């Protein structure tokens, strides 16, 4: 189902952690990690982290992998927790597992997951999805013309199942498909664009 939701006063944003997956090596970008791509003086990882903070996430964890040391040196990420994923070459699933594991003892009751290579998704989409949060049992995703996309919100009740199903580059795709009946779609097509930056030609979309 697709809904447009307003914030729930009983569901403080502090319960929902922002989780940014930024570990990839940028194979189709000549080996330049997407986290380090620069647009108008701002690194992609900085841009994505800012979207999470400005969208209302008071806690932000960022999963790093390829050239994590360089990201730490070059990126300005105030207040963010940086999580190393030594298995980043295995694909997005390993980063999702590492990110969820890093949230286990933080008190977070849900994780709002974004990808570093989707700069068209900003704070407005984060805020709208954050408003969908009601309880740790929630499962919600942004939708674009009715089609599921990112960000995705996983209530803590789902973390074990998501982690178990997250393999390769599939991330949570299999889990979301299996639990489609429980998934709330939040339309964001009017405020965000879900394109990926995978190649150098894709960078033209940012101009």
mmCIF file of N, CA, C and O in Angstrom, residues 90-97 100 104 154 158-179:
data_model
loop_
_atom_site.group_PDB
_atom_site.id
_atom_site.type_symbol
_atom_site.label_atom_id
_atom_site.label_comp_id
_atom_site.label_asym_id
_atom_site.label_seq_id
_atom_site.Cartn_x
_atom_site.Cartn_y
_atom_site.Cartn_z
ATOM 1 N N UNK A 90 32.282 -8.238 -0.864
ATOM 2 C CA UNK A 90 31.202 -9.222 -1.018
ATOM 3 C C UNK A 90 29.906 -8.581 -1.504
ATOM 4 O O UNK A 90 28.987 -9.290 -1.930
ATOM 5 N N UNK A 91 29.816 -7.253 -1.421
ATOM 6 C CA UNK A 91 28.630 -6.576 -1.918
ATOM 7 C C UNK A 91 27.849 -5.859 -0.833
ATOM 8 O O UNK A 91 28.212 -5.868 0.348
ATOM 9 N N UNK A 92 26.755 -5.235 -1.256
ATOM 10 C CA UNK A 92 25.958 -4.405 -0.365
ATOM 11 C C UNK A 92 25.415 -5.158 0.835
ATOM 12 O O UNK A 92 25.236 -4.595 1.917
ATOM 13 N N UNK A 93 25.133 -6.449 0.660
ATOM 14 C CA UNK A 93 24.588 -7.226 1.762
ATOM 15 C C UNK A 93 25.499 -7.217 2.975
ATOM 16 O O UNK A 93 25.029 -7.104 4.114
ATOM 17 N N UNK A 94 26.801 -7.302 2.755
ATOM 18 C CA UNK A 94 27.738 -7.304 3.879
ATOM 19 C C UNK A 94 27.736 -5.962 4.590
ATOM 20 O O UNK A 94 27.877 -5.901 5.821
ATOM 21 N N UNK A 95 27.568 -4.875 3.841
ATOM 22 C CA UNK A 95 27.518 -3.547 4.464
ATOM 23 C C UNK A 95 26.240 -3.366 5.274
ATOM 24 O O UNK A 95 26.255 -2.758 6.348
ATOM 25 N N UNK A 96 25.143 -3.893 4.766
ATOM 26 C CA UNK A 96 23.895 -3.811 5.508
ATOM 27 C C UNK A 96 24.001 -4.583 6.818
ATOM 28 O O UNK A 96 23.570 -4.109 7.880
ATOM 29 N N UNK A 97 24.598 -5.762 6.758
ATOM 30 C CA UNK A 97 24.787 -6.546 7.984
ATOM 31 C C UNK A 97 25.663 -5.802 8.983
ATOM 32 O O UNK A 97 25.366 -5.746 10.179
ATOM 33 N N UNK A 100 23.698 -2.761 10.517
ATOM 34 C CA UNK A 100 22.694 -3.163 11.501
ATOM 35 C C UNK A 100 23.356 -3.659 12.786
ATOM 36 O O UNK A 100 22.887 -3.357 13.890
ATOM 37 N N UNK A 104 23.087 -2.315 17.251
ATOM 38 C CA UNK A 104 22.457 -3.238 18.205
ATOM 39 C C UNK A 104 22.343 -2.673 19.615
ATOM 40 O O UNK A 104 21.329 -2.843 20.269
ATOM 41 N N UNK A 154 13.700 -0.059 8.403
ATOM 42 C CA UNK A 154 13.572 -1.383 9.011
ATOM 43 C C UNK A 154 13.405 -1.233 10.512
ATOM 44 O O UNK A 154 14.340 -0.807 11.207
ATOM 45 N N UNK A 158 12.835 -6.507 12.586
ATOM 46 C CA UNK A 158 13.181 -7.115 11.301
ATOM 47 C C UNK A 158 14.688 -7.304 11.107
ATOM 48 O O UNK A 158 15.101 -7.931 10.124
ATOM 49 N N UNK A 159 15.503 -6.756 11.990
ATOM 50 C CA UNK A 159 16.938 -6.729 11.719
ATOM 51 C C UNK A 159 17.551 -8.105 11.562
ATOM 52 O O UNK A 159 18.375 -8.319 10.664
ATOM 53 N N UNK A 160 17.184 -9.050 12.409
ATOM 54 C CA UNK A 160 17.761 -10.391 12.312
ATOM 55 C C UNK A 160 17.407 -11.032 10.968
ATOM 56 O O UNK A 160 18.266 -11.634 10.310
ATOM 57 N N UNK A 161 16.169 -10.895 10.555
ATOM 58 C CA UNK A 161 15.745 -11.475 9.285
ATOM 59 C C UNK A 161 16.413 -10.818 8.097
ATOM 60 O O UNK A 161 16.812 -11.490 7.138
ATOM 61 N N UNK A 162 16.537 -9.487 8.147
ATOM 62 C CA UNK A 162 17.212 -8.760 7.065
ATOM 63 C C UNK A 162 18.662 -9.189 6.967
ATOM 64 O O UNK A 162 19.184 -9.463 5.874
ATOM 65 N N UNK A 163 19.348 -9.253 8.110
ATOM 66 C CA UNK A 163 20.763 -9.633 8.110
ATOM 67 C C UNK A 163 20.959 -11.049 7.572
ATOM 68 O O UNK A 163 21.911 -11.316 6.825
ATOM 69 N N UNK A 164 20.076 -11.954 7.928
ATOM 70 C CA UNK A 164 20.198 -13.331 7.468
ATOM 71 C C UNK A 164 20.002 -13.446 5.957
ATOM 72 O O UNK A 164 20.597 -14.307 5.308
ATOM 73 N N UNK A 165 19.169 -12.578 5.404
ATOM 74 C CA UNK A 165 18.851 -12.649 3.974
ATOM 75 C C UNK A 165 19.763 -11.787 3.113
ATOM 76 O O UNK A 165 19.741 -11.903 1.886
ATOM 77 N N UNK A 166 20.571 -10.920 3.738
ATOM 78 C CA UNK A 166 21.391 -9.964 2.987
ATOM 79 C C UNK A 166 22.671 -10.623 2.493
ATOM 80 O O UNK A 166 23.622 -10.818 3.244
ATOM 81 N N UNK A 167 22.699 -10.981 1.221
ATOM 82 C CA UNK A 167 23.875 -11.602 0.616
ATOM 83 C C UNK A 167 24.208 -10.905 -0.695
ATOM 84 O O UNK A 167 23.333 -10.347 -1.358
ATOM 85 N N UNK A 168 25.474 -10.917 -1.049
ATOM 86 C CA UNK A 168 25.899 -10.337 -2.315
ATOM 87 C C UNK A 168 25.467 -8.888 -2.446
ATOM 88 O O UNK A 168 25.473 -8.124 -1.483
ATOM 89 N N UNK A 169 25.088 -8.504 -3.661
ATOM 90 C CA UNK A 169 24.645 -7.140 -3.920
ATOM 91 C C UNK A 169 23.136 -6.996 -3.811
ATOM 92 O O UNK A 169 22.586 -5.946 -4.167
ATOM 93 N N UNK A 170 22.457 -8.012 -3.319
ATOM 94 C CA UNK A 170 21.005 -7.958 -3.232
ATOM 95 C C UNK A 170 20.514 -7.112 -2.063
ATOM 96 O O UNK A 170 19.375 -6.647 -2.070
ATOM 97 N N UNK A 171 21.367 -6.909 -1.061
ATOM 98 C CA UNK A 171 20.929 -6.151 0.095
ATOM 99 C C UNK A 171 19.714 -6.802 0.730
ATOM 100 O O UNK A 171 19.690 -7.995 1.007
ATOM 101 N N UNK A 172 18.668 -6.003 0.937
ATOM 102 C CA UNK A 172 17.459 -6.501 1.585
ATOM 103 C C UNK A 172 16.373 -6.850 0.579
ATOM 104 O O UNK A 172 15.218 -7.055 0.970
ATOM 105 N N UNK A 173 16.704 -6.942 -0.686
ATOM 106 C CA UNK A 173 15.687 -7.129 -1.727
ATOM 107 C C UNK A 173 14.846 -8.377 -1.487
ATOM 108 O O UNK A 173 13.612 -8.336 -1.565
ATOM 109 N N UNK A 174 15.501 -9.492 -1.180
ATOM 110 C CA UNK A 174 14.762 -10.742 -0.979
ATOM 111 C C UNK A 174 13.851 -10.648 0.240
ATOM 112 O O UNK A 174 12.707 -11.107 0.207
ATOM 113 N N UNK A 175 14.341 -10.034 1.305
ATOM 114 C CA UNK A 175 13.534 -9.909 2.519
ATOM 115 C C UNK A 175 12.316 -9.030 2.257
ATOM 116 O O UNK A 175 11.196 -9.351 2.689
ATOM 117 N N UNK A 176 12.508 -7.932 1.555
ATOM 118 C CA UNK A 176 11.386 -7.032 1.269
ATOM 119 C C UNK A 176 10.355 -7.703 0.371
ATOM 120 O O UNK A 176 9.148 -7.508 0.552
ATOM 121 N N UNK A 177 10.824 -8.497 -0.560
ATOM 122 C CA UNK A 177 9.889 -9.219 -1.431
ATOM 123 C C UNK A 177 9.085 -10.236 -0.633
ATOM 124 O O UNK A 177 7.859 -10.362 -0.802
ATOM 125 N N UNK A 178 9.755 -10.934 0.264
ATOM 126 C CA UNK A 178 9.086 -11.953 1.071
ATOM 127 C C UNK A 178 8.059 -11.341 2.020
ATOM 128 O O UNK A 178 7.039 -11.955 2.337
ATOM 129 N N UNK A 179 8.318 -10.099 2.466
ATOM 130 C CA UNK A 179 7.443 -9.444 3.438
ATOM 131 C C UNK A 179 6.674 -8.284 2.800
ATOM 132 O O UNK A 179 6.325 -7.307 3.479
#
